[in-house]
Amino acid sequence: MSFEIFNLNPKVLSGVRAQGYTEPTPIQAQAIPIVIQGRDLIGLAQTGTGKTAAFVLPMLHRLMEFPKGRVTALIVSPTRELAEQTCENINVLGKYTGLRAISIYGGVGADAQLRGIRRGVEIIVACPGRLLDHVLKGNLDLSHVEVLIIDEADRMFDMGFLPDIRTIVKCLTKPRQTLLFSATMPPDIRKLVQEVLHNPAEVKIGISAPAESVSHVLYPVKPHLKTPLLKELLRTSDTDSVLVFARTKHRVEKLAQQLQRSGYKVAALQGDMSQWQRQEAMEGFRDGSLKILVATDIAARGLDVLSITHVINYDMPDTTDAYTHRIGRTGRVKNTGEAYTLVTNDDKEMIRALERIFKKPLETRQLEGFDYTAEAAIPADAMPARMQYGRPKPEVRNDRRPVQNSRPRFRSQEPKPSIGDKQPERGRLVSSRTSTGENRPAERSARPATRQQPIRRETSTTR
Ligand code: AMP
């Protein structure tokens, strides 16, 4: 099947060719004809399936019919990274259309965004908080919006943005076309669909099933040996670009620093970092100068790096959906990838839940030559109970809302790294924070302090 079959506007088709897409992905094959007709649509698809082009291409096609110089399409994204990536996609795919797009999000100054709006744009890609700021200040007129796209609606819900979405929808006039994309369809999103969409068509691609092009391997390990095992895995596996997930912002920072001390080119990506720090980290990872990115779930949303070869769950995610989202970062489109998960005794329930989704047992491996018997530097049972490492056994659920566990307040001293760690070229830590939580200028990548902006609403998540 080729893109010609859709009868897209020739200028849009030229963009597809320039981008090098030859064949539509399954979500594109299903969604494009429906959206071109002007129908509302629910797209159940995770990132990595080509879902962005599935709405961008027919949106560009439709926008060619409407007057220029006013906002006719609005895309709402949960994170700044996703907003930027979507905007980039629009600019590439739509480069011959003459349509203009800008992204709007918090955490950066509003003036440049305002200038962009005033220059005249047809497409706005925005995070809800800053978008509403602009609308309420009268900077932005949404009354001509013909196409509204709500992207990653389930994440929007996780991040508490649904009330903002409802307010945004009230600012739009009817009738308009509305598209809603989500990896999962929890009841709150169903309710939103009923309120906001009109007789929608529904297309589904691989809902909540982890990508098939990825092989999944579990590495059982004691909690205090996770870091040495991770380093040994990095040393012995044929990795190129590795995305490592840890449970909290603090664990992300600490792990990134430990890997950096071992000589890896690594950056942290977590919600407390300033916008430029996040951009720096993502650009370094995308252009290959950083081989490892250690991230929290929310910070990595929408991260679009085609070359990711391995996703490593340093910590098991709290829900099966979160696993699916993480693993969606590798094996994108037709690439294959590997997913390693370091599992402890606390993760048994979650493994069972994942195996129910996979409908088969997950492969378990032991890393040859790794000392699984090494003791923690301070044996956990020698410490007072309140200082013992570990977390309460998680309750396993299949929905997206993380289970609220009380996190450990103290941890045992970090174990010594295993013998034989490779010493790759000294890397840079693009962004890091001190133990007091203050921003620390990045080594070799520091930028003037004036570029640091206060963290705004779009980053006010716990992960
Ligand atoms: P998405 O699911 O939108 O995040 O897309 C994942 C990746 O697939 C992006 O890097 C896209 O550029 C790429 N992609 C989207 N559609 C196609 C296609 N038809 N052929 C090849 N790559 C594609």
Coordinates of C-alpha atoms and ligand atoms in Angstrom, one line a residue:
M1 CA 0.0 0.0 0.0
S2 CA 1.4 3.4 -0.8
F3 CA 0.4 6.9 0.4
E4 CA -1.0 7.7 -3.1
I5 CA -4.1 5.7 -2.3
F6 CA -5.4 8.4 0.2
N7 CA -5.6 11.2 -2.5
L8 CA -3.8 13.6 -0.1
N9 CA -3.2 17.1 -1.3
P10 CA -0.1 17.0 -3.6
K11 CA 1.7 19.4 -1.3
V12 CA 1.1 17.1 1.6
L13 CA 2.2 14.1 -0.4
S14 CA 5.5 15.9 -1.3
G15 CA 6.1 16.2 2.4
V16 CA 5.6 12.5 2.9
R17 CA 8.1 11.8 0.1
A18 CA 10.6 14.2 1.5
Q19 CA 10.3 12.5 4.9
G20 CA 11.1 9.2 3.2
Y21 CA 7.9 7.4 4.2
T22 CA 7.0 4.9 1.5
E23 CA 4.3 2.8 3.1
P24 CA 1.6 3.8 5.7
T25 CA 1.8 2.1 9.1
P26 CA -1.4 0.2 10.1
I27 CA -2.7 3.2 12.2
Q28 CA -2.1 5.5 9.3
A29 CA -3.8 3.1 6.9
Q30 CA -6.9 3.0 9.1
A31 CA -7.0 6.6 10.4
I32 CA -6.1 8.8 7.3
P33 CA -9.2 8.0 5.2
I34 CA -11.5 8.6 8.1
V35 CA -9.9 11.9 9.1
I36 CA -9.9 13.2 5.5
Q37 CA -13.7 12.8 5.5
G38 CA -13.9 15.2 8.5
R39 CA -15.2 12.5 10.9
D40 CA -14.3 12.5 14.6
L41 CA -11.9 9.7 15.5
I42 CA -10.7 7.8 18.6
G43 CA -7.2 6.4 17.9
L44 CA -6.1 3.7 20.3
A45 CA -2.4 3.6 19.6
Q46 CA 0.8 3.9 21.5
T47 CA 3.8 6.0 20.5
G48 CA 6.0 4.2 18.0
T49 CA 3.2 3.1 15.7
G50 CA 3.3 6.2 13.5
K51 CA 0.3 7.8 15.2
T52 CA 1.6 11.3 14.8
A53 CA 1.6 11.2 11.0
A54 CA -1.8 9.4 11.2
F55 CA -3.3 12.7 12.4
V56 CA -0.8 15.2 11.0
L57 CA -1.2 14.2 7.3
P58 CA -5.0 14.3 7.1
M59 CA -5.0 17.4 9.2
L60 CA -2.7 19.2 6.8
H61 CA -4.8 18.0 3.9
R62 CA -8.0 19.4 5.5
L63 CA -6.3 22.7 6.6
M64 CA -5.5 23.5 2.9
E65 CA -9.2 24.3 2.4
F66 CA -9.5 26.8 5.2
P67 CA -8.4 30.5 5.2
K68 CA -4.8 31.1 6.2
G69 CA -3.5 33.5 8.9
R70 CA -5.7 32.3 11.7
V71 CA -5.6 29.3 14.0
T72 CA -7.5 26.4 12.3
A73 CA -6.0 23.4 14.1
L74 CA -5.1 22.9 17.8
I75 CA -3.2 19.9 19.0
V76 CA -3.1 19.4 22.8
S77 CA -0.1 17.4 24.2
P78 CA 0.6 16.3 27.7
T79 CA 4.3 17.2 27.7
R80 CA 6.6 19.8 26.2
E81 CA 8.7 17.2 24.5
L82 CA 5.8 15.7 22.8
A83 CA 4.5 19.2 21.8
E84 CA 7.9 20.0 20.3
Q85 CA 8.2 16.7 18.5
T86 CA 4.7 17.0 17.0
C87 CA 5.5 20.5 15.9
E88 CA 8.7 19.3 14.2
N89 CA 6.8 16.5 12.5
I90 CA 4.3 19.1 11.2
N91 CA 7.0 21.3 9.9
V92 CA 8.7 18.5 8.1
L93 CA 5.6 16.8 6.7
G94 CA 3.9 20.1 5.9
K95 CA 7.0 22.0 4.5
Y96 CA 5.4 22.4 1.1
T97 CA 2.0 23.4 2.3
G98 CA 2.7 26.9 3.5
L99 CA 0.9 26.1 6.7
R100 CA 2.7 27.4 9.9
A101 CA 2.9 25.7 13.2
I102 CA 4.2 26.7 16.6
S103 CA 4.5 24.9 19.9
I104 CA 3.4 26.5 23.2
Y105 CA 4.3 25.2 26.6
G106 CA 5.2 26.3 30.1
G107 CA 8.7 26.5 31.6
V108 CA 10.0 28.9 29.0
G109 CA 9.2 32.6 28.5
A110 CA 5.8 33.5 27.0
D111 CA 7.1 36.4 24.8
A112 CA 8.6 34.4 22.0
Q113 CA 5.4 32.3 21.9
L114 CA 3.3 35.5 21.8
R115 CA 5.4 36.9 18.9
G116 CA 4.9 33.6 17.1
I117 CA 1.1 33.8 17.6
R118 CA 1.1 37.4 16.3
R119 CA 3.1 36.6 13.2
G120 CA 0.1 34.4 12.2
V121 CA -0.1 30.6 12.4
E122 CA -2.6 28.0 11.4
I123 CA -1.5 25.2 13.7
I124 CA -0.9 25.4 17.5
V125 CA 0.6 22.4 19.3
A126 CA 0.3 23.2 23.0
C127 CA 0.4 21.8 26.6
P128 CA -2.8 22.7 28.4
G129 CA -1.5 25.0 31.1
R130 CA 0.3 27.6 29.0
L131 CA -2.3 27.4 26.3
L132 CA -5.0 28.4 28.7
D133 CA -2.7 31.2 30.0
H134 CA -2.5 32.6 26.5
V135 CA -6.3 32.2 25.9
L136 CA -7.3 33.8 29.2
K137 CA -5.0 36.8 28.5
G138 CA -6.6 37.2 25.2
N139 CA -3.4 36.4 23.3
L140 CA -4.9 33.6 21.3
D141 CA -8.2 33.4 19.4
L142 CA -9.4 29.8 19.1
S143 CA -12.8 30.6 17.6
H144 CA -11.7 29.5 14.1
V145 CA -10.4 26.0 15.1
E146 CA -11.7 23.4 12.7
V147 CA -9.7 20.5 13.9
L148 CA -8.9 19.7 17.6
I149 CA -6.5 16.9 18.4
I150 CA -6.1 15.6 21.9
D151 CA -2.9 13.5 21.9
E152 CA -2.0 10.9 24.5
A153 CA -5.2 11.5 26.4
D154 CA -4.5 8.9 29.0
R155 CA -1.3 10.6 30.0
M156 CA -3.2 13.9 30.1
F157 CA -5.5 12.3 32.6
D158 CA -2.5 10.9 34.6
M159 CA -1.1 14.4 34.8
G160 CA -4.3 15.9 36.0
F161 CA -5.0 17.9 32.8
L162 CA -8.6 16.8 32.1
P163 CA -10.2 19.8 33.7
D164 CA -8.0 22.1 31.6
I165 CA -9.0 20.1 28.5
R166 CA -12.6 20.6 29.3
T167 CA -12.0 24.4 29.6
I168 CA -10.1 24.5 26.3
V169 CA -12.9 22.7 24.6
K170 CA -15.4 25.3 25.9
C171 CA -13.3 28.0 24.1
L172 CA -13.8 26.3 20.7
T173 CA -16.8 26.9 18.5
K174 CA -18.8 24.1 17.0
P175 CA -19.0 22.2 14.7
R176 CA -15.4 21.1 14.5
Q177 CA -13.6 17.8 14.0
T178 CA -12.1 16.2 17.1
L179 CA -9.6 13.5 17.1
L180 CA -8.5 11.8 20.4
F181 CA -5.4 9.5 20.6
S182 CA -4.7 7.4 23.6
A183 CA -2.7 4.2 24.3
T184 CA -5.4 3.1 26.8
M185 CA -9.1 3.9 27.3
P186 CA -9.8 4.2 31.0
P187 CA -13.3 5.2 32.1
D188 CA -12.4 8.9 32.5
I189 CA -11.2 9.1 29.0
R190 CA -14.4 7.3 27.7
K191 CA -16.4 10.0 29.5
L192 CA -14.4 12.8 27.9
V193 CA -14.9 11.1 24.5
Q194 CA -18.7 11.1 25.1
E195 CA -18.6 14.8 26.1
V196 CA -16.3 16.1 23.3
L197 CA -16.5 13.8 20.3
H198 CA -19.4 13.4 17.9
N199 CA -20.2 9.9 16.6
P200 CA -16.5 9.0 16.4
A201 CA -15.0 6.2 14.4
E202 CA -12.6 4.1 16.4
V203 CA -9.3 2.6 15.2
K204 CA -7.1 0.4 17.4
I205 CA -3.5 -0.6 17.0
G206 CA -1.9 -3.0 19.5
I207 CA -3.7 -1.6 22.5
S208 CA -1.9 -2.2 25.7
A209 CA 0.2 -5.0 24.2
P210 CA 3.9 -4.4 24.3
A211 CA 5.5 -4.0 20.9
E212 CA 6.0 -7.3 19.1
S213 CA 9.3 -6.3 17.6
V214 CA 10.8 -6.1 21.0
S215 CA 12.3 -9.1 23.0
H216 CA 11.6 -9.0 26.7
V217 CA 14.0 -10.4 29.3
L218 CA 13.8 -10.4 33.0
Y219 CA 17.0 -10.3 35.2
P220 CA 16.2 -11.3 38.8
V221 CA 18.5 -9.5 41.2
K222 CA 18.7 -8.3 44.8
P223 CA 17.9 -4.6 45.2
H224 CA 21.4 -3.7 46.3
L225 CA 22.9 -5.3 43.2
K226 CA 20.8 -3.5 40.7
T227 CA 23.5 -0.9 39.8
P228 CA 26.4 -3.3 39.4
L229 CA 24.2 -5.6 37.3
L230 CA 23.1 -2.7 35.1
K231 CA 26.7 -1.7 34.6
E232 CA 27.6 -5.3 33.8
L233 CA 24.7 -5.5 31.3
L234 CA 25.8 -2.4 29.6
R235 CA 29.4 -3.7 29.5
T236 CA 28.5 -7.1 28.0
S237 CA 25.5 -6.3 25.8
D238 CA 25.7 -5.0 22.2
T239 CA 23.9 -1.8 23.0
D240 CA 23.9 1.4 21.0
S241 CA 21.3 3.8 22.4
V242 CA 19.9 2.8 25.8
L243 CA 17.0 4.3 27.7
V244 CA 17.0 3.4 31.4
F245 CA 13.9 3.9 33.5
A246 CA 14.0 4.4 37.2
R247 CA 11.0 5.0 39.5
T248 CA 11.7 8.5 41.0
K249 CA 13.4 11.7 40.0
H250 CA 15.9 11.1 42.8
R251 CA 16.7 7.6 41.6
V252 CA 17.1 8.9 38.0
E253 CA 19.6 11.5 39.1
K254 CA 21.6 9.2 41.3
L255 CA 21.8 6.4 38.7
A256 CA 22.8 8.9 36.0
Q257 CA 25.6 10.2 38.3
Q258 CA 26.8 6.6 39.1
L259 CA 26.9 5.7 35.4
Q260 CA 28.7 8.9 34.6
R261 CA 31.3 8.2 37.2
S262 CA 31.9 4.8 35.5
G263 CA 32.7 6.7 32.3
Y264 CA 29.4 6.4 30.4
K265 CA 28.1 9.2 28.2
V266 CA 24.8 9.6 30.0
A267 CA 22.2 12.2 30.9
A268 CA 19.3 12.3 33.3
L269 CA 15.8 13.2 32.1
Q270 CA 13.3 14.1 34.8
G271 CA 10.6 16.6 35.5
D272 CA 12.5 18.9 37.8
M273 CA 15.0 19.8 35.1
S274 CA 14.7 23.1 33.4
Q275 CA 13.6 23.2 29.8
W276 CA 17.0 23.8 28.3
Q277 CA 18.5 21.0 30.4
R278 CA 15.8 18.6 29.1
Q279 CA 16.4 19.7 25.6
E280 CA 20.1 19.4 25.9
A281 CA 19.7 15.8 27.3
M282 CA 17.3 14.8 24.5
E283 CA 19.3 16.4 21.7
G284 CA 22.5 14.6 23.0
F285 CA 20.6 11.3 23.1
R286 CA 19.1 11.9 19.7
D287 CA 22.3 12.8 17.9
G288 CA 24.2 9.9 19.5
S289 CA 26.7 11.9 21.6
L290 CA 25.0 10.5 24.7
K291 CA 24.5 6.8 24.6
I292 CA 22.4 6.4 27.8
L293 CA 19.4 8.4 29.0
V294 CA 18.1 7.7 32.5
A295 CA 14.5 8.8 32.8
T296 CA 11.3 8.8 34.8
D297 CA 8.2 7.7 33.0
I298 CA 6.6 11.1 32.6
A299 CA 9.8 12.9 31.5
A300 CA 10.3 10.3 28.7
R301 CA 6.7 10.6 27.3
G302 CA 6.8 11.2 23.6
L303 CA 10.5 10.8 23.4
D304 CA 11.1 10.0 19.7
V305 CA 14.5 8.5 19.1
L306 CA 14.3 5.9 16.4
S307 CA 17.7 4.4 17.2
I308 CA 17.0 3.2 20.7
T309 CA 18.2 -0.3 20.8
H310 CA 17.6 -1.2 24.5
V311 CA 15.1 -0.1 27.1
I312 CA 16.2 -1.1 30.6
N313 CA 13.8 -1.0 33.5
Y314 CA 16.1 -0.4 36.4
D315 CA 12.9 -0.4 38.4
M316 CA 9.8 -2.3 37.4
P317 CA 7.0 0.2 36.5
D318 CA 4.0 0.3 38.7
T319 CA 1.4 -0.6 36.1
T320 CA 1.4 -2.9 33.0
D321 CA 0.4 0.2 30.9
A322 CA 3.5 2.0 32.1
Y323 CA 5.5 -1.0 30.9
T324 CA 3.9 -0.8 27.5
H325 CA 4.7 2.9 27.3
R326 CA 8.3 2.4 28.3
I327 CA 8.9 -0.4 25.9
G328 CA 7.2 1.6 23.1
R329 CA 10.4 3.7 23.0
T330 CA 12.3 0.8 21.3
G331 CA 11.4 -1.4 18.4
R332 CA 9.7 1.6 16.8
V333 CA 8.0 1.1 13.5
K334 CA 10.1 -1.7 11.9
N335 CA 13.2 -1.6 14.1
T336 CA 13.7 -4.3 16.6
G337 CA 14.8 -3.8 20.1
E338 CA 15.4 -5.4 23.5
A339 CA 13.8 -4.7 26.8
Y340 CA 15.6 -5.8 30.0
T341 CA 13.9 -5.5 33.3
L342 CA 15.8 -5.9 36.6
V343 CA 13.4 -7.6 38.9
T344 CA 13.4 -8.2 42.7
N345 CA 11.2 -10.3 44.9
D346 CA 8.8 -7.4 45.2
D347 CA 8.0 -7.5 41.5
K348 CA 6.5 -11.0 41.3
E349 CA 2.9 -9.8 41.0
M350 CA 3.8 -7.4 38.3
I351 CA 5.6 -10.1 36.3
R352 CA 2.5 -12.3 36.6
A353 CA 0.4 -9.4 35.3
L354 CA 2.7 -8.8 32.4
E355 CA 2.7 -12.5 31.5
R356 CA -1.1 -12.4 31.4
I357 CA -0.8 -9.6 28.8
F358 CA 1.9 -11.4 26.8
K359 CA -0.1 -14.7 27.2
K360 CA 3.2 -16.5 27.8
P361 CA 6.0 -16.7 30.4
L362 CA 8.6 -14.0 30.1
E363 CA 12.2 -15.1 29.5
T364 CA 14.4 -14.9 32.6
R365 CA 18.1 -14.7 32.4
Q366 CA 21.1 -14.8 34.7
L367 CA 24.2 -12.8 33.6
E368 CA 27.1 -15.2 33.4
G369 CA 30.1 -14.2 35.5
F370 CA 28.1 -11.7 37.6
D371 CA 28.4 -12.1 41.4
Y372 CA 24.8 -12.4 42.5
T373 CA 25.9 -13.3 46.1
A374 CA 27.8 -10.0 46.8
E375 CA 26.6 -8.4 50.0
A376 CA 25.5 -4.8 50.4
A377 CA 28.2 -2.6 51.8
I378 CA 26.1 -2.3 54.9
P379 CA 24.1 -5.5 55.3
A380 CA 20.4 -4.5 55.2
D381 CA 19.6 -6.6 58.3
A382 CA 22.3 -4.9 60.3
M383 CA 20.4 -1.6 60.0
P384 CA 17.5 -0.4 62.1
A385 CA 14.3 -1.5 60.4
R386 CA 13.4 2.0 59.2
M387 CA 16.7 2.2 57.3
Q388 CA 16.3 -1.1 55.5
Y389 CA 16.3 -1.0 51.7
G390 CA 13.3 -2.0 49.9
R391 CA 9.8 -0.8 49.2
P392 CA 6.4 -2.1 50.2
K393 CA 5.1 -4.8 48.0
P394 CA 3.2 -3.1 45.2
E395 CA -0.4 -3.8 44.5
V396 CA -0.6 -4.8 40.8
R397 CA -3.2 -3.1 38.6
N398 CA -3.8 -3.0 35.0
D399 CA -4.8 0.6 34.8
R400 CA -2.5 3.6 34.5
R401 CA -2.8 5.1 37.9
P402 CA 0.3 4.3 39.8
V403 CA -0.2 2.5 43.1
Q404 CA 0.7 4.9 46.0
N405 CA 3.5 3.3 47.9
S406 CA 5.3 4.9 50.7
R407 CA 8.8 5.2 49.4
P408 CA 11.8 4.3 51.5
R409 CA 13.3 7.3 53.2
F410 CA 16.7 5.8 53.6
R411 CA 18.7 3.3 51.6
S412 CA 21.7 1.2 52.2
Q413 CA 25.1 2.5 51.1
E414 CA 25.7 1.9 47.4
P415 CA 27.6 -1.4 46.7
K416 CA 31.0 -1.4 45.1
P417 CA 30.8 -1.8 41.4
S418 CA 31.6 -5.2 40.0
I419 CA 35.1 -5.9 38.9
G420 CA 35.8 -5.4 35.2
D421 CA 33.5 -2.5 34.4
K422 CA 34.5 -1.2 31.0
Q423 CA 35.8 2.3 31.1
P424 CA 34.4 4.0 28.0
E425 CA 35.3 7.4 26.9
R426 CA 34.6 9.9 29.7
G427 CA 31.1 11.2 29.2
R428 CA 29.3 14.3 30.2
L429 CA 26.4 14.6 32.6
V430 CA 24.2 17.0 30.7
S431 CA 22.2 17.9 33.7
S432 CA 22.4 16.9 37.3
R433 CA 21.1 18.1 40.6
T434 CA 22.9 18.2 43.9
S435 CA 21.7 16.3 46.8
T436 CA 20.0 19.4 48.1
G437 CA 18.0 19.6 44.9
E438 CA 19.6 22.7 43.4
N439 CA 20.4 22.8 39.8
R440 CA 24.1 22.2 39.2
P441 CA 25.6 23.6 36.0
A442 CA 26.2 20.7 33.5
E443 CA 29.8 19.7 32.8
R444 CA 30.9 20.7 29.4
S445 CA 27.4 21.8 28.5
A446 CA 26.6 24.6 30.8
R447 CA 24.7 27.5 29.2
P448 CA 24.3 31.0 30.5
A449 CA 22.2 31.2 33.6
T450 CA 19.8 33.5 31.8
R451 CA 18.5 30.6 29.8
Q452 CA 17.3 28.9 32.9
Q453 CA 13.6 29.4 33.4
P454 CA 11.4 28.6 36.3
I455 CA 9.6 25.3 36.1
R456 CA 6.0 25.9 35.2
R457 CA 2.9 24.0 35.4
E458 CA 3.6 21.5 32.6
T459 CA 6.4 20.0 34.8
S460 CA 4.6 19.9 38.0
T461 CA 4.4 16.2 38.1
T462 CA 5.9 13.9 40.7
R463 CA 7.8 11.8 38.2
Ligands
AMP1 P1 5.0 8.1 16.3 O1 4.3 6.8 16.7 O2 4.2 9.1 15.7 O3 5.8 8.6 17.5 O4 6.1 7.6 15.2 C1 7.2 6.9 15.5 C2 8.3 7.0 14.4 O5 7.9 6.4 13.2 C3 8.6 8.4 14.1 O6 10.0 8.6 14.1 C4 8.1 8.6 12.7 O7 8.9 9.5 11.9 C5 8.2 7.3 12.1 N1 7.1 7.0 11.0 C6 5.9 7.4 11.1 N2 5.2 7.0 10.0 C7 6.1 6.3 9.2 C8 6.0 5.6 8.0 N3 4.9 5.5 7.3 N4 7.1 5.0 7.5 C9 8.3 5.0 8.3 N5 8.4 5.7 9.4 C10 7.3 6.3 9.9

